[in-house]
Short mmCIF file of C-alpha atoms in Angstrom, two decimals:
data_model
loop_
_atom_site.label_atom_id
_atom_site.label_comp_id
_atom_site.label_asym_id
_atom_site.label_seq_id
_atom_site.Cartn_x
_atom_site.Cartn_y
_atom_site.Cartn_z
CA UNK S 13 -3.90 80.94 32.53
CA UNK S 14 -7.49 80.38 31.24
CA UNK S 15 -9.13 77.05 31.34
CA UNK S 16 -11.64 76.12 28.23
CA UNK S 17 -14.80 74.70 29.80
CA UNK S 18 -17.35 72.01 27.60
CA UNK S 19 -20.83 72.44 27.72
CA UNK S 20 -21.79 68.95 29.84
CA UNK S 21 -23.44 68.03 26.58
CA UNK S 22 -21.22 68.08 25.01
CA UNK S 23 -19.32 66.08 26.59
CA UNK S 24 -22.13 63.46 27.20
CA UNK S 25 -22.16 63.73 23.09
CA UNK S 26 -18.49 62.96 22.69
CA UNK S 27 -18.80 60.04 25.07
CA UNK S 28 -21.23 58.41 23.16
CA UNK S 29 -19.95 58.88 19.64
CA UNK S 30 -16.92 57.52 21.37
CA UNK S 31 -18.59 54.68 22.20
CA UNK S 32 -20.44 54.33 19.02
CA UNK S 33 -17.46 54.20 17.12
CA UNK S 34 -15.91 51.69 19.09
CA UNK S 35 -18.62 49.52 18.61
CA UNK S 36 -18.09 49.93 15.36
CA UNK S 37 -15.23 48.63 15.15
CA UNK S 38 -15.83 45.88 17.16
CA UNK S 39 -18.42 45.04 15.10
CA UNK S 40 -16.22 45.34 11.50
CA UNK S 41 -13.52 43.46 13.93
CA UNK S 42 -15.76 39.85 13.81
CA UNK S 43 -15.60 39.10 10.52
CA UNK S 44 -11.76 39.33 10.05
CA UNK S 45 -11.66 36.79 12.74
CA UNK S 46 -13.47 34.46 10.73
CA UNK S 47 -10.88 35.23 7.50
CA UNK S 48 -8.77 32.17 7.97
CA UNK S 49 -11.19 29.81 8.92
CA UNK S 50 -13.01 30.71 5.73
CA UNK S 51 -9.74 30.53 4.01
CA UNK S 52 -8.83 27.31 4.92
CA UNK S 53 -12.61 26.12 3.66
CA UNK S 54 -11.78 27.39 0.75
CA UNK S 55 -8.27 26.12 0.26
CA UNK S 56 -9.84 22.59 1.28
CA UNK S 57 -12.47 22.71 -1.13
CA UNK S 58 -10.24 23.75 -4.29
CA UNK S 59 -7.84 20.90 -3.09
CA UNK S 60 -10.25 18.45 -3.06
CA UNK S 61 -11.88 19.78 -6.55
CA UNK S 62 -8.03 19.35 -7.70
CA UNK S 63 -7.54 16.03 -7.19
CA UNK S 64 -11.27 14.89 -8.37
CA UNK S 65 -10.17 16.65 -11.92
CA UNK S 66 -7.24 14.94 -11.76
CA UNK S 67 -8.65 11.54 -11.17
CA UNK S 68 -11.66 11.82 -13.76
CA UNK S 69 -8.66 13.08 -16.56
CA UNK S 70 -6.45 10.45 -15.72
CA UNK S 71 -7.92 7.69 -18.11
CA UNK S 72 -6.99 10.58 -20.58
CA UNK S 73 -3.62 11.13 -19.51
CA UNK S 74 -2.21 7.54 -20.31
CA UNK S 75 -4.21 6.60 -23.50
CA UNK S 76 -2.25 5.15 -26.40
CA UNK S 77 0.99 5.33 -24.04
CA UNK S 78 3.12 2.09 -24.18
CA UNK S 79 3.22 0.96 -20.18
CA UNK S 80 5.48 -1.67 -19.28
CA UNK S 81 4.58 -2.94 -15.84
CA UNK S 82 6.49 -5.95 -14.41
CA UNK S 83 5.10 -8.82 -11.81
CA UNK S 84 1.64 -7.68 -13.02
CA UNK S 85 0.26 -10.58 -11.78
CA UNK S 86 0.55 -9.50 -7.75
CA UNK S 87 -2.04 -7.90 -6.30
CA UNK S 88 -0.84 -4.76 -6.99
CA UNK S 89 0.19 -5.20 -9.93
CA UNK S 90 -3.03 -6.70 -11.17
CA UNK S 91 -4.51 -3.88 -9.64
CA UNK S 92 -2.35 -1.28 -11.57
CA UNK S 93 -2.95 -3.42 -14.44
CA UNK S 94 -6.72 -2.46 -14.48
CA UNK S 95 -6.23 1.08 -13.86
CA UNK S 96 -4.00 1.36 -17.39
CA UNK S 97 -6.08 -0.46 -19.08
CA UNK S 98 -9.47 1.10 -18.27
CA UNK S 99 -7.36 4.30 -19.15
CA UNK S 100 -6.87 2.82 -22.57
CA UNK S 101 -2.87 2.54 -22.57
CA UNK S 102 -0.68 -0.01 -24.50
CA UNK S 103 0.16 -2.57 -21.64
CA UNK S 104 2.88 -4.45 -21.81
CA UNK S 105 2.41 -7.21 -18.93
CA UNK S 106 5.49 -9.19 -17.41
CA UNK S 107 5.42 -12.13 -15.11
CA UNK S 108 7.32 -15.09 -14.15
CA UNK S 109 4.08 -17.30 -14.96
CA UNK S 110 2.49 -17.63 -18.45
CA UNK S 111 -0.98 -19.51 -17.01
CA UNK S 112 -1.25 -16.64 -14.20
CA UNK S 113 -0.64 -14.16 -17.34
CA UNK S 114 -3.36 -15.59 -19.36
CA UNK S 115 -5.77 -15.55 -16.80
CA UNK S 116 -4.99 -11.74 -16.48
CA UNK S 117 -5.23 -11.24 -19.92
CA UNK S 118 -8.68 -12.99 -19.75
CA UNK S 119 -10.08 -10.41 -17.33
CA UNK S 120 -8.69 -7.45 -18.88
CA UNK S 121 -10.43 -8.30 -22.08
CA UNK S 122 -13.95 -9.98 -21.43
CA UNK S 123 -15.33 -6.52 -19.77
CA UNK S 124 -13.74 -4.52 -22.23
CA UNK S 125 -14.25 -2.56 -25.27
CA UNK S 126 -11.80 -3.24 -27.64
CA UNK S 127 -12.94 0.41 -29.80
CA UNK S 128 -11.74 1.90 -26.30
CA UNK S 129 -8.73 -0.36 -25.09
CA UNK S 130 -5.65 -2.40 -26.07
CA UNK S 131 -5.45 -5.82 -25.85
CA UNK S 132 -2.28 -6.34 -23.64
CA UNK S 133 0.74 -8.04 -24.48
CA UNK S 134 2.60 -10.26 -22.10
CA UNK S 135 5.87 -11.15 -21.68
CA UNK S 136 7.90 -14.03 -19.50
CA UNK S 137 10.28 -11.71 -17.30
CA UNK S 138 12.13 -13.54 -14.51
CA UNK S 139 14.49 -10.92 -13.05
CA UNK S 140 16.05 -13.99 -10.94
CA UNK S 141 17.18 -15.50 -14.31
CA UNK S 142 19.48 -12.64 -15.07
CA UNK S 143 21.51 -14.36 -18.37
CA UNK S 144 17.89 -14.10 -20.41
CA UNK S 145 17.46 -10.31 -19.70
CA UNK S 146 19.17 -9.23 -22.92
CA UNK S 147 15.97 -11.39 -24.63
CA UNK S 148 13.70 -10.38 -22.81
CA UNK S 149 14.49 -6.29 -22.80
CA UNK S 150 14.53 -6.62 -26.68
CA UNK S 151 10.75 -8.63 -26.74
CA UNK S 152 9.96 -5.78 -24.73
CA UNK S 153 11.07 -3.02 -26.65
CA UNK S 154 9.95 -5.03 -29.78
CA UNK S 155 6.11 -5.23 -28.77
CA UNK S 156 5.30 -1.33 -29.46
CA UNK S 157 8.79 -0.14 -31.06
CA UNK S 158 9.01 2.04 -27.58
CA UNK S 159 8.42 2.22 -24.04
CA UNK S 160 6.60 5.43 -22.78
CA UNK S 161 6.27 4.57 -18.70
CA UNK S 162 7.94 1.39 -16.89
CA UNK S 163 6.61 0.48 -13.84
CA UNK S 164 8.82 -1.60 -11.63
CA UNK S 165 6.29 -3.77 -9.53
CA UNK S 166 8.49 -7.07 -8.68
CA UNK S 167 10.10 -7.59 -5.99
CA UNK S 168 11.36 -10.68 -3.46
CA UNK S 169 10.81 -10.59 -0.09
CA UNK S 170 13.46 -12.27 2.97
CA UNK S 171 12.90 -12.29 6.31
CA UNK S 172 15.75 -14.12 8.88
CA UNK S 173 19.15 -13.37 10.82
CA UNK S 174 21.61 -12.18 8.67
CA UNK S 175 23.96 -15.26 9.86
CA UNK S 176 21.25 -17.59 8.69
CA UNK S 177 21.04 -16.42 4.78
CA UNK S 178 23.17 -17.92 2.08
CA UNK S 179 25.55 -16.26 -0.17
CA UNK S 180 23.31 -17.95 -3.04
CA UNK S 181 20.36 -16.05 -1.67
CA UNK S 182 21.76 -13.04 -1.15
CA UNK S 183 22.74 -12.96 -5.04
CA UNK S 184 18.59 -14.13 -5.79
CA UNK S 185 17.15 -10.94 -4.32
CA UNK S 186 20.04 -8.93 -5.19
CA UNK S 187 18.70 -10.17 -8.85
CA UNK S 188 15.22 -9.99 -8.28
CA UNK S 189 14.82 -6.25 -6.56
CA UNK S 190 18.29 -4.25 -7.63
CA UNK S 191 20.06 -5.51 -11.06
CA UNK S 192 17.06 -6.85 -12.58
CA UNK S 193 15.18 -3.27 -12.09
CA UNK S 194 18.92 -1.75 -13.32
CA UNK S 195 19.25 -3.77 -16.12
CA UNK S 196 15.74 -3.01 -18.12
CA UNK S 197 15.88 0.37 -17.09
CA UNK S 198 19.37 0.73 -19.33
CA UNK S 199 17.66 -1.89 -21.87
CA UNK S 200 14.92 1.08 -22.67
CA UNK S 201 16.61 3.75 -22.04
CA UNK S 202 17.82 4.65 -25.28
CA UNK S 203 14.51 4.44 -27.05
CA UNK S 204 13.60 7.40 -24.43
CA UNK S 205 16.54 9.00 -24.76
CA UNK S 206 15.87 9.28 -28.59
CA UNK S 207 12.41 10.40 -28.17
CA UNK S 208 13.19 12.67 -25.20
CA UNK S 209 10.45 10.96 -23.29
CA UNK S 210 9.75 8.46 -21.03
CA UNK S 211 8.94 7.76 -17.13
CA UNK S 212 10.40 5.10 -15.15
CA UNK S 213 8.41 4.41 -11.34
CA UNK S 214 10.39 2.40 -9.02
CA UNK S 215 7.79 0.63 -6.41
CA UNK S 216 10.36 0.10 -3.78
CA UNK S 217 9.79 -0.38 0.26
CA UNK S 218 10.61 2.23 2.61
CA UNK S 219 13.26 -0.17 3.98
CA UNK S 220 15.36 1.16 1.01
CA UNK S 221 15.54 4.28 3.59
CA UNK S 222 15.19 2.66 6.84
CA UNK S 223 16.51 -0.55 7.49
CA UNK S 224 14.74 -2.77 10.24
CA UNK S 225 15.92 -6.52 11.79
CA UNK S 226 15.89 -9.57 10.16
CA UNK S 227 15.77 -7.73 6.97
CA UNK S 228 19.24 -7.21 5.96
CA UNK S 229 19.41 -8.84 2.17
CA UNK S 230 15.53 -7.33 1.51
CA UNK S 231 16.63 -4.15 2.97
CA UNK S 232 20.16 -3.93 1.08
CA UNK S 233 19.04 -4.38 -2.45
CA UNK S 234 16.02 -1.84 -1.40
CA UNK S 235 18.81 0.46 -0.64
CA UNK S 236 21.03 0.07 -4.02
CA UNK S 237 17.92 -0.04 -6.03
CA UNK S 238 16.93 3.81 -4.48
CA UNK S 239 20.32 4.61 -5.00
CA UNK S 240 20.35 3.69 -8.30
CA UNK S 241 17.25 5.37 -9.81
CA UNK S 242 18.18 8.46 -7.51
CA UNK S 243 21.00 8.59 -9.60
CA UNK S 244 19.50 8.28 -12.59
CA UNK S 245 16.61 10.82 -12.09
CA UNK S 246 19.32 13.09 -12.38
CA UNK S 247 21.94 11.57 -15.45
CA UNK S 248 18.16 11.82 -17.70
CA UNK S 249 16.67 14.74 -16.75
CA UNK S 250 17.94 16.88 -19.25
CA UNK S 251 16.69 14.28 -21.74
CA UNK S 252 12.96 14.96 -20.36
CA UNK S 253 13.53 11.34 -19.07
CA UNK S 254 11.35 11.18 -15.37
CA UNK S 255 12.08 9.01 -12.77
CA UNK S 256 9.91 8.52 -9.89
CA UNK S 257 10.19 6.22 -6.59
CA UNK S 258 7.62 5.23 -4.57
CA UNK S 259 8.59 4.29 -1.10
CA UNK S 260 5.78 2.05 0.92
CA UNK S 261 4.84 -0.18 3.89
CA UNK S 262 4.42 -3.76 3.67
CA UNK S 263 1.77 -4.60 1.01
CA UNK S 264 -1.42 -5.38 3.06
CA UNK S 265 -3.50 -8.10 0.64
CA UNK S 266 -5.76 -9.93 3.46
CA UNK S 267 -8.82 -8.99 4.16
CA UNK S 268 -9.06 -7.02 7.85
CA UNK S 269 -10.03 -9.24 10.56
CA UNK S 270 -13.22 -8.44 12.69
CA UNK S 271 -13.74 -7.12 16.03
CA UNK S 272 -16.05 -9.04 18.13
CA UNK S 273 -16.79 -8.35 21.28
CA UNK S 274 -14.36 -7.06 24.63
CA UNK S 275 -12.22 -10.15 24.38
CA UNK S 276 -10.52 -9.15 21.15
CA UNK S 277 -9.69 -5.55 22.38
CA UNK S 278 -6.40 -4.92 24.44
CA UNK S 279 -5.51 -1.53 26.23
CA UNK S 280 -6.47 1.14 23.52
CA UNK S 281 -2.96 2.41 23.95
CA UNK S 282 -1.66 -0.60 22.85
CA UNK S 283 -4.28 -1.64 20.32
CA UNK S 284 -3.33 1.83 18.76
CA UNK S 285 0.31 1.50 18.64
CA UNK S 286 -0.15 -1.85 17.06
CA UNK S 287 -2.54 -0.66 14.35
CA UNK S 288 0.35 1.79 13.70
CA UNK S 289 3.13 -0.58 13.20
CA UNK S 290 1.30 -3.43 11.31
CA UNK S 291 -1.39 -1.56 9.17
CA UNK S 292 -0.07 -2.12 5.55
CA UNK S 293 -0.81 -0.48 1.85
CA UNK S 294 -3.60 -1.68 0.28
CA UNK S 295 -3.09 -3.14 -3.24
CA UNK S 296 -5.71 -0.72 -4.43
CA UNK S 297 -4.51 1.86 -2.67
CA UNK S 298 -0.52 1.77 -4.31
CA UNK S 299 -1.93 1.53 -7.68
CA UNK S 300 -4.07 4.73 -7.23
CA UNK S 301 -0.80 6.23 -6.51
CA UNK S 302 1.13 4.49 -9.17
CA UNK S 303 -1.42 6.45 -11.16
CA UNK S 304 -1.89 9.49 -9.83
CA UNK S 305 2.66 9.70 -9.75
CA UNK S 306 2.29 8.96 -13.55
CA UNK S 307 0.23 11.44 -14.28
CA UNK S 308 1.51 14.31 -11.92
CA UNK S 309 5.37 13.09 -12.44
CA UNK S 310 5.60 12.65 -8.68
CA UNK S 311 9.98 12.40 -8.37
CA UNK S 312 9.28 10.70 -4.90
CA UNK S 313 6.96 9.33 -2.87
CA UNK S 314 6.40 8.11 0.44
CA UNK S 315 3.24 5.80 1.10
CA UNK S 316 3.28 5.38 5.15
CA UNK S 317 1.66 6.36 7.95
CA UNK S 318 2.82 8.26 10.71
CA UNK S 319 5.12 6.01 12.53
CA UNK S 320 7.27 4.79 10.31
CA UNK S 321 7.76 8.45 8.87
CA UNK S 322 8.59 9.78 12.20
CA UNK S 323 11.46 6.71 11.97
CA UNK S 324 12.99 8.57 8.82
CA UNK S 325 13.43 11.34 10.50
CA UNK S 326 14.79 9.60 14.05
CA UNK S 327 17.44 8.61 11.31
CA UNK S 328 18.50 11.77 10.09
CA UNK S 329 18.05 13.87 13.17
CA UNK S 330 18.42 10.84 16.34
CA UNK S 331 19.74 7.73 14.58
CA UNK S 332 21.04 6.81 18.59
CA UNK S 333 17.55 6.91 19.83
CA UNK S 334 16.68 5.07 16.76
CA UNK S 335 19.42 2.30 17.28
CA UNK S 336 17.97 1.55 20.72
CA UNK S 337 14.09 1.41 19.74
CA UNK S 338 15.11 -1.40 16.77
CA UNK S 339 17.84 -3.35 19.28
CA UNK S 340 15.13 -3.10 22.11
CA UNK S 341 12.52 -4.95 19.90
CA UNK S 342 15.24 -7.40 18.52
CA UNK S 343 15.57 -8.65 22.31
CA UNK S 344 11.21 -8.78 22.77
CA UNK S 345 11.04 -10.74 20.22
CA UNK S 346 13.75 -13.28 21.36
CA UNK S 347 11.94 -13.83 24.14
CA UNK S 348 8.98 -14.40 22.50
CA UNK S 349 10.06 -17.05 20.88
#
């Protein structure tokens, strides 16, 4: 057997090509770690280039489109109300008062350019007077011949034991937040149907998905008003009908309240749960999405931060552990009061 000897230069040479190489690829190696940091970077940037586009052509999208939006006069609503008609759409503005109406109508139209917008047209709509809905879905339909997006806004808010409320009120925000919404969405829905267009947008709470304490009436006819338009998304889509919900927190209207000094701050734990459970939707903040769910015909949306989202899905996937949370903070606040 004969052994095959290597110069010990040669070997020396191999070792440091070897070694050469190696740092070769070490050094080609970097740069593919840095691939999905870059990536993400990039994704971030193109997302946030998206939804600027979107934004700046959203006056676009709506203009000359007949939008029907109901208790314009709340803050959202008077907020939405500005949006459309900066965007240069037909609005079609519903309320329970006529002076409160006016006085919308008044600031809509002294800033404005009339070669740009439409004056808006208002209309008395009192969903808790159900026996004058025939009238008013046919003033409604009358005022542009058609309805191209209704925006449900209204809505009647009831807080108390379930032992303590009235048959009578039941029936009022039964009215006010599930047939009145029902009924002008089959008033106008034949126009669409005709035209084989046409968007509806629920604004409903997320208690139409999760029910909490104290809320039972507010909470049921939150719950057949989803059901309904859930239904309906699907009886009109072959019409190219949309239908959108929009499922949010409490609507937070006051201003926040300052933080002066240590006196005001509790245990950061608890200061942050708090800010968790009571930190509402801004009124500017829903219409933006209002908007931005007409012009991207959004099917649902939820409007919450992370708490009350992590609740939806305790009800699908623990609705016991859910149970106990909700009974636990029936009893604390018991004995608060």
């Amino acid at each position: 057997m004969t052994h095959q000897w290597f110069p010990l230069t040669d070997r020396w040479r191999s070792a440091e090509a070897y070694t050469t190489n190696r740092r070769r690829v070490e050094d080609m190696a970097l740069p593919s770690v840095m691939v999905l940091p870059l990536l993400v970077v990039v994704a971030a940037g193109l997302y946030y280039i998206y939804n600027e586009a979107m934004r700046l052509m959203s006056k676009s999208l709506v203009r000359n489109k007949v939008v029907v939006i109901t208790d314009a006069v709340s803050r959202s609503g008077t907020e939405s109300s500005h949006l459309f008609h900066k965007g240069g759409a037909r609005l079609v503005l519903c309320g329970t008062s006529w002076d409160q109406l006016e006085s919308l109508y008044n600031a809509l139209t002294d800033d404005a350019d009339p070669r740009d917008t439409f004056a808006p047209k208002l209309v008395i709509l009192d969903f808790s007077n159900m026996d004058s809905m025939e009238d008013v879905v046919a003033e409604v339909v009358e005022c542009y011949g058609c309805v191209d997006v209704l925006i449900f806004n209204s809505s009647m808010k009831l807080r108390s034991p379930a032992q303590s409320v009235s048959l009578n009120l039941d029936r009022n925000v039964m009215d006010v937040n599930y047939f009145g919404p029902s009924t002008l969405a089959k008033g106008v829905l034949p126009a669409m149907i005709s035209r084989r267009s046409g968007h509806i947008v629920l604004i409903n709470s997320i208690q139409g998905r999760l029910a909490f304490p104290f809320r039972s009436s507010y909470a049921a006819s939150k719950h057949a008003a989803q059901a309904f338009f859930d239904c309906l998304r699907a009886e009109v889509e072959q019409y190219g009908i949309v239908v959108s919900t929009i499922s949010h927190t409490f609507i937070n209207a006051s201003d926040p309240l300052p933080v002066d000094g240590p006196a005001l701050k509790p245990n950061r734990l608890t200061a942050f749960f708090t800010k968790q459970l009571t930190h509402g939707v801004r009124p500017s903040v829903l219409a933006n999405e209002i908007m931005q769910t007409v012009n991207r015909k959004r099917k649902e949306v939820v409007l919450a931060h992370p708490f009350p989202r992590m609740a939806l899905y305790f009800r699908s996937l623990l609705p016991s552990f859910l149970f106990a949370v909700l009974a636990a903070g029936v009893k604390d606040s018991v004995l608060d009061e």
